[in-house]
XYZ file of C-alpha atoms in Angstrom:
755
model
C -19.571 -4.156 -19.313
C -16.708 -1.824 -19.727
C -16.535 0.835 -17.230
C -15.752 4.554 -18.199
C -15.390 3.860 -21.801
C -16.202 7.257 -22.896
C -13.626 8.707 -20.685
C -10.841 6.166 -21.915
C -11.828 7.117 -25.577
C -11.190 10.740 -24.804
C -7.844 10.128 -23.114
C -6.614 7.834 -26.026
C -7.812 10.359 -28.627
C -5.559 13.051 -27.213
C -2.657 10.935 -25.949
C -0.457 10.726 -29.088
C -0.677 14.552 -29.762
C 0.188 15.327 -26.326
C 3.342 13.070 -26.278
C 4.473 14.408 -29.600
C 3.989 18.065 -28.185
C 5.937 17.189 -25.164
C 8.841 15.544 -26.984
C 9.123 18.528 -29.259
C 9.158 20.942 -26.262
C 11.734 19.148 -24.266
C 13.597 17.833 -27.330
C 14.531 14.254 -26.136
C 13.079 10.820 -26.017
C 10.573 9.985 -23.251
C 10.139 7.222 -20.655
C 6.659 5.777 -20.365
C 6.418 7.312 -16.953
C 6.912 10.786 -18.284
C 4.372 10.277 -21.187
C 1.705 9.385 -18.715
C 2.452 11.947 -16.041
C 2.630 14.864 -18.547
C -0.539 13.617 -20.149
C -2.251 14.186 -16.839
C -0.954 17.635 -15.889
C -3.364 19.982 -14.568
C -4.248 22.483 -17.285
C -2.764 25.451 -15.479
C 0.690 23.786 -15.418
C 3.334 24.956 -17.907
C 4.597 22.369 -20.345
C 8.166 22.104 -19.532
C 10.665 19.661 -18.095
C 10.087 19.483 -14.340
C 12.873 18.690 -11.906
C 12.820 15.163 -10.618
C 12.588 14.818 -6.845
C 12.358 18.649 -6.459
C 9.393 20.245 -8.195
C 5.864 19.982 -6.937
C 3.569 19.330 -9.836
C -0.397 19.355 -10.059
C -2.012 16.316 -11.838
C -5.531 15.379 -12.851
C -5.994 11.554 -12.040
C -8.664 9.826 -14.085
C -10.137 7.993 -11.258
C -10.134 7.201 -7.432
C -10.439 3.862 -5.720
C -11.050 3.301 -1.957
C -11.295 0.262 0.161
C -13.711 -0.093 3.097
C -11.251 0.517 5.865
C -9.857 3.770 4.458
C -13.108 4.819 2.477
C -14.781 5.560 5.879
C -12.542 8.387 6.861
C -12.149 9.464 3.197
C -15.855 9.709 2.677
C -16.454 11.269 6.117
C -14.186 14.070 4.925
C -15.741 14.268 1.335
C -19.153 14.768 2.994
C -17.793 17.950 4.420
C -16.603 19.226 1.055
C -19.902 20.412 -0.071
C -20.099 18.686 -3.542
C -23.289 16.890 -4.713
C -21.265 14.261 -6.722
C -17.753 13.171 -7.178
C -15.834 14.980 -10.070
C -14.214 11.849 -11.338
C -15.170 8.084 -11.518
C -14.721 6.685 -7.956
C -15.291 3.355 -6.326
C -15.591 1.748 -2.873
C -14.543 -1.978 -2.341
C -15.406 -3.916 0.685
C -12.528 -6.162 1.281
C -10.791 -5.240 4.602
C -13.409 -5.816 7.241
C -13.916 -9.528 6.550
C -12.304 -11.692 9.312
C -10.736 -15.079 8.308
C -11.681 -17.748 10.781
C -13.949 -20.624 9.634
C -13.957 -20.447 5.780
C -15.323 -18.424 3.129
C -19.107 -18.741 3.448
C -19.238 -18.479 7.376
C -16.704 -15.718 7.432
C -18.451 -13.649 4.780
C -21.803 -14.001 6.458
C -20.509 -13.234 10.065
C -18.599 -10.253 8.762
C -21.622 -8.787 7.008
C -23.580 -9.045 10.267
C -20.782 -7.557 12.447
C -20.048 -4.802 10.013
C -23.701 -4.012 8.789
C -23.519 -0.493 10.171
C -20.331 0.314 8.216
C -21.295 -1.535 5.042
C -24.669 0.285 4.983
C -22.893 3.589 5.459
C -20.427 3.085 2.754
C -23.266 1.872 0.287
C -25.541 4.819 1.059
C -22.763 7.398 0.768
C -21.680 5.716 -2.543
C -25.264 5.864 -3.679
C -25.713 9.469 -2.806
C -22.501 10.728 -4.361
C -22.229 8.720 -7.627
C -19.636 6.202 -6.421
C -19.459 2.495 -7.687
C -19.827 0.111 -4.785
C -18.306 -3.359 -4.641
C -20.151 -5.355 -1.986
C -18.438 -7.629 0.626
C -17.234 -10.780 -1.110
C -16.708 -9.148 -4.452
C -13.075 -9.238 -4.084
C -9.896 -7.437 -3.077
C -9.856 -3.812 -4.387
C -6.573 -4.198 -6.490
C -7.576 -7.382 -8.101
C -10.996 -5.880 -8.972
C -9.330 -2.723 -10.114
C -7.161 -4.742 -12.514
C -10.181 -6.826 -13.746
C -12.394 -3.828 -14.360
C -10.951 -0.385 -14.251
C -7.126 -0.189 -14.978
C -6.067 0.660 -18.641
C -2.856 1.447 -20.186
C -1.805 5.046 -20.177
C -4.256 6.041 -17.491
C -3.705 7.517 -14.096
C -5.496 6.764 -10.840
C -4.973 7.393 -7.044
C -6.320 5.062 -4.290
C -6.553 4.994 -0.591
C -4.395 1.925 -0.218
C -0.630 1.736 -0.634
C -0.930 -1.222 -2.940
C -3.036 0.790 -5.577
C 0.218 0.455 -7.411
C -0.822 -2.999 -8.497
C -2.537 -1.301 -11.604
C 0.903 -0.703 -12.957
C 0.768 -4.225 -14.292
C -1.660 -2.905 -16.814
C 0.409 0.049 -17.843
C -1.285 2.487 -15.587
C 0.369 5.105 -13.206
C -1.529 4.210 -9.995
C -0.497 5.862 -6.740
C -1.443 5.149 -3.125
C -2.567 8.194 -1.161
C -4.455 9.131 2.096
C -8.129 9.926 2.169
C -7.500 13.622 2.119
C -5.749 13.357 -1.324
C -8.626 11.302 -2.657
C -11.092 14.043 -1.457
C -9.177 16.627 -3.353
C -9.639 14.751 -6.615
C -13.238 13.599 -5.948
C -14.080 17.302 -5.126
C -12.615 18.436 -8.627
C -9.318 19.888 -7.489
C -5.964 18.957 -8.908
C -3.679 16.444 -7.171
C -0.170 17.484 -5.971
C 2.920 15.292 -6.174
C 6.642 16.067 -6.053
C 7.722 14.968 -9.511
C 9.235 11.534 -8.941
C 12.619 10.292 -9.720
C 12.852 7.480 -12.208
C 14.417 4.071 -11.566
C 14.737 1.861 -14.656
C 14.702 -1.844 -14.212
C 15.854 -3.815 -17.212
C 14.680 -7.493 -17.414
C 16.456 -9.859 -19.699
C 15.988 -13.484 -20.351
C 13.210 -15.782 -19.307
C 12.064 -17.229 -15.960
C 13.129 -20.788 -15.080
C 10.229 -23.339 -14.280
C 10.390 -22.598 -10.528
C 10.912 -19.018 -10.609
C 7.952 -16.453 -10.985
C 7.200 -12.834 -11.229
C 7.042 -12.587 -7.514
C 10.755 -13.478 -7.430
C 11.515 -10.418 -9.537
C 10.134 -7.974 -6.881
C 11.525 -10.168 -4.150
C 15.019 -9.730 -5.611
C 14.402 -5.852 -6.262
C 13.367 -5.447 -2.645
C 16.628 -7.034 -1.424
C 18.496 -4.544 -3.839
C 16.683 -1.392 -2.995
C 15.563 -2.057 0.660
C 12.361 -0.843 2.201
C 13.245 2.854 1.549
C 15.228 2.611 -1.802
C 12.432 3.436 -3.905
C 11.151 6.432 -1.889
C 10.131 9.375 -4.208
C 10.738 7.305 -7.332
C 8.715 5.460 -10.065
C 10.212 2.245 -11.118
C 9.736 1.529 -14.844
C 10.261 -1.925 -15.970
C 11.390 -2.939 -19.532
C 13.370 -5.219 -21.753
C 12.687 -8.489 -23.349
C 12.322 -10.192 -19.917
C 9.480 -7.877 -19.109
C 7.513 -8.675 -22.306
C 7.829 -12.385 -21.317
C 5.931 -11.936 -18.118
C 2.015 -12.164 -17.896
C -0.018 -9.019 -17.265
C -0.984 -10.344 -13.791
C 2.594 -11.245 -13.114
C 3.510 -7.670 -13.874
C 0.763 -6.639 -11.541
C 2.454 -8.835 -8.737
C 5.697 -6.905 -9.286
C 4.040 -3.506 -9.137
C 2.033 -4.478 -6.174
C 5.130 -5.109 -3.947
C 6.734 -1.895 -5.249
C 4.994 -0.397 -2.181
C 7.382 -2.453 0.089
C 10.377 -0.457 -1.204
C 8.613 2.837 -0.841
C 8.148 3.433 -4.447
C 5.706 6.057 -5.620
C 4.560 3.456 -8.100
C 5.934 0.948 -10.675
C 4.932 0.512 -14.311
C 5.363 -1.715 -17.383
C 4.910 -0.782 -20.882
C 2.015 -1.907 -22.970
C 2.545 -5.328 -24.728
C 0.707 -8.422 -25.802
C 0.256 -9.721 -22.394
C -1.777 -6.701 -21.556
C -3.777 -6.956 -24.759
C -4.640 -10.686 -23.969
C -5.802 -9.760 -20.440
C -8.048 -6.944 -21.470
C -9.624 -9.145 -23.987
C -9.937 -12.002 -21.512
C -11.687 -9.671 -18.993
C -14.246 -8.456 -21.473
C -12.499 -5.350 -22.566
C -11.663 -5.942 -26.186
C -12.527 -2.435 -27.247
C -9.996 -1.038 -24.821
C -7.316 -3.256 -26.179
C -8.135 -2.312 -29.697
C -7.784 1.311 -28.894
C -4.544 0.713 -27.094
C -3.193 -1.243 -30.005
C -3.667 1.799 -32.252
C -1.312 3.886 -30.065
C 0.761 1.211 -28.643
C 4.084 2.952 -29.494
C 3.014 5.801 -27.240
C 2.118 3.426 -24.408
C 5.644 2.306 -23.728
C 8.933 4.089 -23.406
C 10.748 5.404 -26.506
C 13.162 3.003 -27.893
C 16.189 5.314 -27.415
C 15.310 5.421 -23.742
C 15.479 1.582 -23.445
C 18.614 1.195 -25.550
C 20.501 3.721 -23.329
C 18.624 3.678 -20.008
C 21.561 5.246 -18.023
C 20.850 8.527 -19.951
C 17.329 8.721 -19.041
C 16.720 7.152 -15.596
C 18.241 8.345 -12.244
C 19.256 4.760 -11.503
C 19.226 1.512 -13.459
C 19.007 -2.104 -12.213
C 19.441 -5.044 -14.366
C 18.141 -8.573 -13.800
C 18.624 -11.598 -15.825
C 15.413 -13.715 -15.386
C 17.323 -16.900 -16.799
C 19.577 -16.740 -13.617
C 16.840 -15.588 -11.120
C 16.438 -18.022 -8.190
C 13.243 -18.278 -6.245
C 13.474 -16.095 -3.143
C 11.948 -16.296 0.216
C 12.036 -12.803 2.011
C 11.745 -12.092 5.749
C 11.119 -12.570 8.632
C 9.807 -9.122 10.011
C 10.726 -7.126 6.969
C 9.920 -7.588 3.235
C 13.420 -6.675 1.908
C 15.322 -9.367 3.820
C 15.931 -11.473 0.427
C 17.239 -14.956 0.523
C 17.548 -17.086 -2.638
C 16.269 -20.581 -2.127
C 19.599 -22.141 -2.425
C 20.820 -20.159 0.580
C 17.633 -20.548 2.843
C 18.539 -23.650 4.690
C 21.845 -21.967 5.803
C 20.182 -18.820 6.702
C 17.577 -20.607 8.909
C 20.468 -22.447 10.654
C 22.520 -19.405 11.209
C 19.632 -17.100 12.418
C 17.794 -19.673 14.574
C 14.505 -19.062 12.540
C 11.993 -21.827 13.423
C 12.283 -24.390 10.647
C 8.841 -25.902 11.031
C 6.137 -24.177 8.985
C 2.966 -24.004 10.876
C 0.865 -22.365 8.115
C 1.206 -21.559 4.448
C -1.144 -18.977 2.983
C -1.531 -18.134 -0.744
C -3.497 -15.539 -2.518
C -4.012 -11.764 -1.403
C -3.959 -8.881 -3.729
C -0.456 -9.575 -4.595
C -0.727 -13.166 -5.833
C -4.251 -14.339 -6.595
C -4.577 -14.322 -10.374
C -5.712 -17.360 -12.278
C -2.021 -17.965 -13.267
C -1.001 -17.906 -9.566
C -3.829 -20.251 -8.473
C -3.261 -22.608 -11.375
C 0.535 -23.002 -10.793
C -0.103 -23.618 -7.021
C -2.823 -26.213 -7.788
C -0.522 -28.149 -10.069
C 1.738 -28.706 -6.887
C -1.403 -29.725 -4.843
C -2.197 -32.195 -7.520
C 1.196 -33.532 -7.378
C 1.051 -34.103 -3.674
C -2.074 -36.207 -4.087
C -0.596 -38.304 -6.925
C 2.708 -38.864 -5.221
C 0.920 -39.839 -2.006
C 2.542 -37.016 -0.013
C 1.069 -35.984 3.453
C 1.000 -32.297 3.687
C 2.772 -31.101 6.859
C 1.449 -27.650 7.421
C -1.955 -25.943 7.509
C -2.787 -24.291 4.139
C -5.157 -21.485 3.097
C -6.098 -19.935 -0.217
C -7.544 -16.414 -0.537
C -8.897 -15.653 -4.053
C -8.651 -12.230 -5.259
C -11.986 -11.668 -6.675
C -15.285 -13.460 -7.150
C -14.579 -13.835 -10.754
C -11.316 -15.590 -10.075
C -12.962 -17.692 -7.333
C -15.856 -18.858 -9.463
C -13.523 -19.608 -12.480
C -10.985 -21.661 -10.381
C -13.805 -23.562 -8.818
C -15.202 -24.232 -12.293
C -11.831 -25.559 -13.487
C -11.283 -27.921 -10.461
C -8.478 -26.067 -8.609
C -10.446 -25.609 -5.367
C -11.011 -29.403 -5.400
C -7.252 -29.812 -5.804
C -6.540 -27.586 -2.673
C -9.202 -29.246 -0.656
C -7.820 -32.640 -1.310
C -4.559 -31.702 0.582
C -6.500 -29.951 3.393
C -6.575 -26.521 1.943
C -9.133 -24.019 3.325
C -10.582 -21.614 0.975
C -11.107 -18.210 2.609
C -13.265 -15.299 1.455
C -12.518 -13.094 -1.384
C -10.985 -10.500 1.010
C -7.668 -9.345 2.534
C -8.006 -11.521 5.511
C -4.758 -12.663 7.187
C -2.579 -10.460 4.909
C -3.786 -7.412 6.972
C -4.202 -9.094 10.373
C -7.775 -10.092 9.834
C -7.079 -13.584 10.838
C -8.595 -15.269 14.005
C -5.720 -17.622 14.143
C -6.132 -20.131 16.801
C -3.478 -20.088 19.544
C -1.830 -16.842 18.371
C -2.532 -15.392 21.927
C 0.100 -17.723 23.354
C 2.732 -15.674 21.505
C 4.841 -18.715 20.676
C 7.670 -18.563 18.444
C 6.643 -19.917 15.010
C 6.935 -19.708 11.180
C 4.346 -19.068 8.522
C 5.125 -18.497 4.921
C 2.685 -16.463 2.722
C 2.431 -15.057 -0.835
C 1.381 -11.697 0.706
C 3.507 -8.437 0.582
C 4.093 -7.509 4.074
C 5.468 -9.339 6.945
C 6.024 -6.877 9.809
C 6.025 -8.094 13.442
C 2.344 -8.864 14.461
C 1.054 -7.942 11.072
C -0.757 -11.280 10.211
C -1.883 -12.758 13.565
C -0.911 -10.292 16.273
C 1.798 -12.589 17.577
C 5.133 -10.569 17.732
C 6.903 -13.932 17.644
C 5.442 -15.150 14.456
C 8.151 -15.283 11.872
C 6.552 -14.247 8.561
C 8.203 -15.160 5.349
C 7.028 -13.983 1.876
C 7.376 -16.039 -1.427
C 5.629 -17.029 -4.576
C 2.336 -18.987 -4.230
C 4.072 -21.974 -5.785
C 6.980 -21.771 -3.528
C 4.690 -21.366 -0.461
C 2.698 -24.417 -1.727
C 5.784 -26.570 -2.109
C 7.209 -25.547 1.372
C 3.853 -26.127 2.994
C 3.744 -29.634 1.525
C 7.230 -30.273 3.057
C 6.396 -28.413 6.282
C 9.931 -27.039 6.536
C 11.496 -23.733 5.687
C 14.723 -25.626 4.893
C 13.275 -27.483 2.113
C 14.446 -26.717 -1.445
C 11.994 -28.112 -3.865
C 14.509 -27.609 -6.935
C 16.940 -30.151 -5.258
C 15.433 -31.950 -2.326
C 13.363 -35.170 -2.062
C 10.374 -35.863 0.132
C 9.374 -39.141 1.796
C 5.767 -40.185 0.821
C 3.306 -42.322 2.769
C 4.657 -45.480 1.198
C 8.182 -44.595 2.441
C 9.328 -43.677 -1.081
C 11.600 -40.768 -2.050
C 9.731 -38.517 -4.426
C 10.624 -35.094 -5.887
C 8.379 -32.377 -6.834
C 8.190 -31.438 -10.594
C 8.221 -27.674 -11.406
C 4.908 -25.990 -11.179
C 2.879 -25.381 -14.317
C -0.257 -23.384 -15.168
C -2.138 -21.236 -17.529
C -1.646 -17.527 -17.887
C -5.480 -17.134 -18.534
C -8.229 -19.689 -18.309
C -8.682 -21.655 -21.580
C -12.448 -21.531 -21.184
C -12.467 -17.760 -20.325
C -13.397 -16.102 -17.007
C -16.861 -16.667 -15.743
C -18.902 -15.359 -12.805
C -22.563 -15.384 -11.584
C -22.632 -12.211 -9.474
C -19.544 -9.883 -9.425
C -20.766 -7.956 -6.484
C -21.106 -4.631 -8.213
C -23.802 -2.024 -7.059
C -24.173 0.942 -9.485
C -25.011 4.291 -7.772
C -28.310 6.007 -8.021
C -28.657 8.227 -11.133
C -29.842 10.935 -8.812
C -28.585 10.602 -5.243
C -29.905 13.957 -3.909
C -32.626 12.264 -1.984
C -30.411 9.654 -0.353
C -30.153 10.403 3.380
C -26.892 9.602 5.355
C -27.515 8.882 8.935
C -24.633 8.523 11.544
C -25.823 7.845 15.006
C -24.231 9.953 17.671
C -23.979 6.845 19.822
C -22.252 4.678 17.337
C -18.914 3.259 18.280
C -18.086 2.495 14.639
C -18.860 5.841 12.898
C -18.281 9.460 13.941
C -18.891 12.519 11.997
C -15.850 14.773 11.855
C -15.119 18.084 13.430
C -12.699 20.514 11.743
C -9.139 20.644 13.163
C -8.265 24.139 14.497
C -6.285 26.688 12.634
C -2.824 27.660 13.542
C -2.716 30.529 15.998
C -0.029 32.414 14.185
C 2.735 31.785 16.883
C 5.715 29.725 17.248
C 4.988 26.378 19.122
C 6.304 26.250 22.541
C 6.287 23.961 25.522
C 5.746 20.752 23.709
C 6.116 17.511 25.729
C 7.873 14.664 24.275
C 5.363 11.882 23.805
C 7.512 9.185 22.556
C 11.044 9.004 20.919
C 10.423 5.983 18.778
C 13.441 3.640 18.049
C 13.916 1.803 14.879
C 11.237 0.614 12.416
C 8.094 2.550 12.949
C 5.486 1.698 10.274
C 1.895 2.807 9.930
C 1.224 -0.584 11.613
C 3.107 0.563 14.596
C 1.377 3.974 14.576
C -2.079 2.783 13.939
C -2.541 -1.083 14.008
C -4.996 -2.858 11.737
C -6.349 -6.265 12.874
C -9.037 -5.818 15.395
C -8.815 -2.050 15.348
C -10.098 -2.030 11.675
C -13.561 -1.794 13.288
C -12.964 1.710 14.426
C -11.562 3.152 11.194
C -14.768 5.353 10.823
C -14.558 6.599 14.438
C -11.615 8.846 14.929
C -11.845 9.075 18.746
C -12.044 5.373 19.311
C -9.323 4.348 16.964
C -7.050 7.032 18.447
C -6.751 4.585 21.418
C -4.297 2.464 19.527
C -2.083 5.435 18.554
C 1.695 4.528 18.590
C 1.128 1.474 20.796
C 3.405 -0.606 18.695
C 6.262 1.927 18.450
C 9.366 1.092 20.671
C 10.218 3.595 23.176
C 13.858 4.696 22.860
C 14.282 5.112 26.663
C 13.010 1.815 27.851
C 12.971 -0.463 24.872
C 9.192 -1.138 25.531
C 6.127 -0.742 23.495
C 3.169 1.409 24.655
C 5.005 2.516 27.723
C 5.943 6.270 27.853
C 6.722 8.707 30.699
C 3.904 11.016 31.600
C 5.678 14.371 32.348
C 2.655 15.671 34.358
C 2.693 12.818 36.783
C 6.219 11.340 36.417
C 4.575 7.915 36.009
C 4.665 5.653 32.914
C 1.469 4.752 31.005
C 0.156 3.745 27.662
C 0.877 6.193 24.902
C -2.706 7.137 24.055
C -3.435 7.580 27.815
C -0.553 9.825 28.382
C -1.296 11.971 25.290
C -5.050 12.291 26.306
C -3.799 13.569 29.738
C -1.676 16.169 27.799
C -4.630 17.156 25.738
C -6.970 17.540 28.869
C -4.475 19.910 30.370
C -3.966 21.876 27.123
C -0.418 20.720 26.441
C 0.821 20.081 23.048
C 3.293 17.223 22.279
C 5.805 16.015 19.701
C 6.671 12.522 18.476
C 10.257 11.829 17.435
C 11.190 9.032 15.052
C 13.913 7.240 13.409
C 14.401 6.366 9.498
C 11.579 5.880 6.978
C 9.064 6.769 9.583
C 5.464 5.836 8.299
C 6.674 3.097 6.224
C 3.893 0.684 4.913
C 0.266 1.364 4.436
C -1.312 4.540 3.070
C -3.635 4.782 6.169
C -4.152 8.400 6.910
C -5.264 7.431 10.482
C -1.739 7.296 11.455
C -1.550 11.001 10.801
C -5.211 11.987 11.941
C -4.963 10.081 15.235
C -1.958 12.026 16.608
C -3.538 15.251 15.333
C -6.855 14.442 17.006
C -5.020 13.726 20.341
C -3.279 17.006 20.271
C 0.115 16.135 18.784
C 1.696 19.220 17.002
C 4.723 17.859 15.188
C 6.496 14.818 14.023
C 10.242 15.133 13.940
C 12.228 12.150 12.385
C 15.356 11.243 10.438
C 13.340 10.477 7.333
C 9.793 9.979 6.162
C 8.042 7.412 4.033
C 6.263 9.474 1.130
C 2.644 8.791 1.718
C 2.876 9.360 5.436
C 4.678 12.640 5.123
C 1.957 13.881 2.726
C -0.904 12.573 5.050
C 0.640 14.574 8.028
C 0.758 17.847 5.779
C -2.892 17.247 4.663
C -4.019 17.110 8.309
C -2.315 20.347 9.367
C 0.627 18.637 11.185
C 4.295 19.682 11.187
C 6.204 17.002 9.381
C 10.018 17.798 10.167
C 13.305 16.054 9.599
C 16.625 16.395 11.437
C 19.082 18.460 9.444
C 21.782 16.543 11.189
C 20.552 13.102 12.073
C 22.825 12.978 15.007
C 20.574 15.479 16.682
C 18.219 12.624 17.281
C 20.375 11.840 20.173
C 19.832 15.128 21.863
C 16.191 14.432 22.510
C 15.855 13.416 26.217
C 12.920 11.708 27.873
C 11.797 14.857 30.012
C 12.228 17.403 27.399
C 10.052 20.384 26.834
C 10.371 21.319 23.109
C 9.845 24.679 21.103
C 9.682 25.059 17.481
C 10.829 28.465 16.348
C 10.517 30.093 13.074
C 6.826 29.467 12.179
C 6.041 33.109 12.189
C 8.199 33.284 8.899
C 7.387 29.733 7.687
C 8.597 29.516 4.090
C 9.559 26.796 1.495
C 13.106 25.603 1.923
C 13.717 27.760 4.973
C 14.909 25.759 8.076
C 13.067 25.890 11.444
C 14.781 25.667 14.795
C 14.097 23.114 17.491
C 14.865 23.991 21.137
C 15.243 21.235 23.516
C 14.729 22.354 27.238
C 16.134 19.673 29.341
C 14.848 19.042 32.871
C 18.206 20.017 34.400
C 17.746 23.577 32.916
C 20.243 23.137 30.030
C 19.279 23.451 26.459
C 20.067 21.967 22.957
C 18.952 23.742 19.812
C 19.488 22.615 16.217
C 17.955 23.194 12.707
C 15.414 21.038 11.215
C 14.232 20.680 7.600
C 10.941 20.364 5.902
C 9.599 20.008 2.463
C 6.530 22.256 2.571
C 5.811 24.287 -0.459
C 3.677 27.468 -0.505
C 0.279 25.552 -0.944
C 1.224 23.057 1.953
C 2.161 25.912 4.289
C -1.408 27.215 3.599
C -2.766 23.769 4.696
C -0.764 24.072 7.944
C -2.089 27.542 8.585
C -5.666 26.586 7.826
C -5.480 23.610 10.171
C -5.963 21.149 7.307
C -6.274 20.968 3.591
C -9.953 19.982 3.996
C -10.668 23.322 5.764
C -9.590 25.182 2.704
C -11.863 23.109 0.514
C -14.704 23.583 2.846
C -14.183 27.303 2.686
C -14.131 27.395 -1.128
C -17.364 25.483 -1.533
C -19.102 27.555 1.100
C -18.592 30.778 -0.897
């Protein structure tokens, strides 16, 4: 079955003409990114060259994808919009709420029981509003999207930061908050600041131990966690063409870790092979007819410095396998330097657990290459020194690798196959002994490795590498082991060396599956009833946020001045808190509990200016709210890095926080704050961060004349009676200012459909 075939035909029938018209209008060669973005301009937008990093532009994405944790809030908002059906094809994927504990079958069954209320809600809402529903166990959203929905030249948004994975199939795919998804599902255009373009030229061909994962691990080391902010990365060159389609997906997936809006590769033979292998031959044939339009113009790739804002070049022939971490995905170390880094930094050398799979690296190729090393371990009589888990990305991949014997290879070395779900990658891991908070090392083929992310233990040193490197180091049990040069001692006392991994890009026998887990929506959902119990602690119908009162905001208490890295995990943790993603008031009890307080270097400990005592962040904020006092959060660089979860914006809003003032924002989080009617402000002079004192009462002046590009003024009223005032910047355009005035973007949609 090919989903949305008629839609794809329509897009392809007009694609070439639109590109030719654009090229004629702006009179220069085009990048692939530009071809797709301009092809998806809202009809009311003028066809002209938009200023990168400056102009806000309205787009019409082809589809929306949501995972179960974020879909709850997105659909609770959509239910308020007043539409009988989504305006574009949309899907929900149940992958985040499955806890990894005992193995695939037991974990899936127990999670279905534990989350029945939520799964039933998502299923019924999907049924009512024409949304495709992928049941628990069907697979991880991004792998399922790549297998079924992604297509070259298309554009989609998804309520998960790793939506960008679909760039591996030549699609502009962007992670957003639920409110953005609601806009598109309700039939409105979607707004984005026209991104800057970073060109990544890949030359040469990977060496046997290196993989596509090492490309993005290297790029992360170059650009850091915020180097891609506001930009799209476009990969090109003969090296790019040498990579598999799923390898390209891996690279695009982890583009989220450098803050990129998305990443993309041009259409080539590897994408055609993948489309055909996943049952979409007709899509491949249509793409082949316009293949020159589904990649950047030759002049662009011959002279990239003229057409990209920044160019990076990587010779794949010289690329070493990398291991990134701990605690941040951009700390990149080539394998030849890892032993030295372990010794210098005092990282625990013993690997307790190796984990492969996830949305980033669970393709057939990934699994087959890792399985080749598992088979070697058995044949060479090596005893595996660490625990080892495997997370398939979809039921189709799982069924196929079981058929082809790979699961048996893993089990022979003690590997445990987990459910087709996110699991340990997002903290859904009941890791035995994690509560002891002992210092230890794990290595994964996942994408993020922030403190506490995988198992809740702040002392777990999480490292990220390719599945084959994870497998090799797990066999050795040592972070210092270099499989390219080092020998191991087997059970016979013999010195043996691992051969380079090998595997197939696609299964020789083709993919196979008995039940892919898809549930089509009702043809007519008007009779479907959605019931949310007022006594539920998992789901809660939303109430509208209040409109702005028309005045400057005065007398805000400082809730917390966050120091250093403050990701969406710090603002709204995942793990066990995922069960409250559909209940705003309950999940608000984790708000900013992971942020480090600048004044005492502690987490979840801030001063209550009413009582003078210290308390947990949510408790202090609830006290302010009860007393009718607004508050402000102050943060450091790249505030809101990481996940697309809009809960990190909605929770402070729900608790009465009026503004977030930081040195800089991550893109998705800044947009989420704006959508929810919050003030997202940045220091005009970053040194003014130091003027914020613990007992400050803060005013925000200039809102009565709130205009694009016009600075506001912050006044810090100190406890000793002195004051500091300084300018702050914002990036609100005219439409976004209306969101603020209305109390939230959703309030405007509700009014429009109520007419």
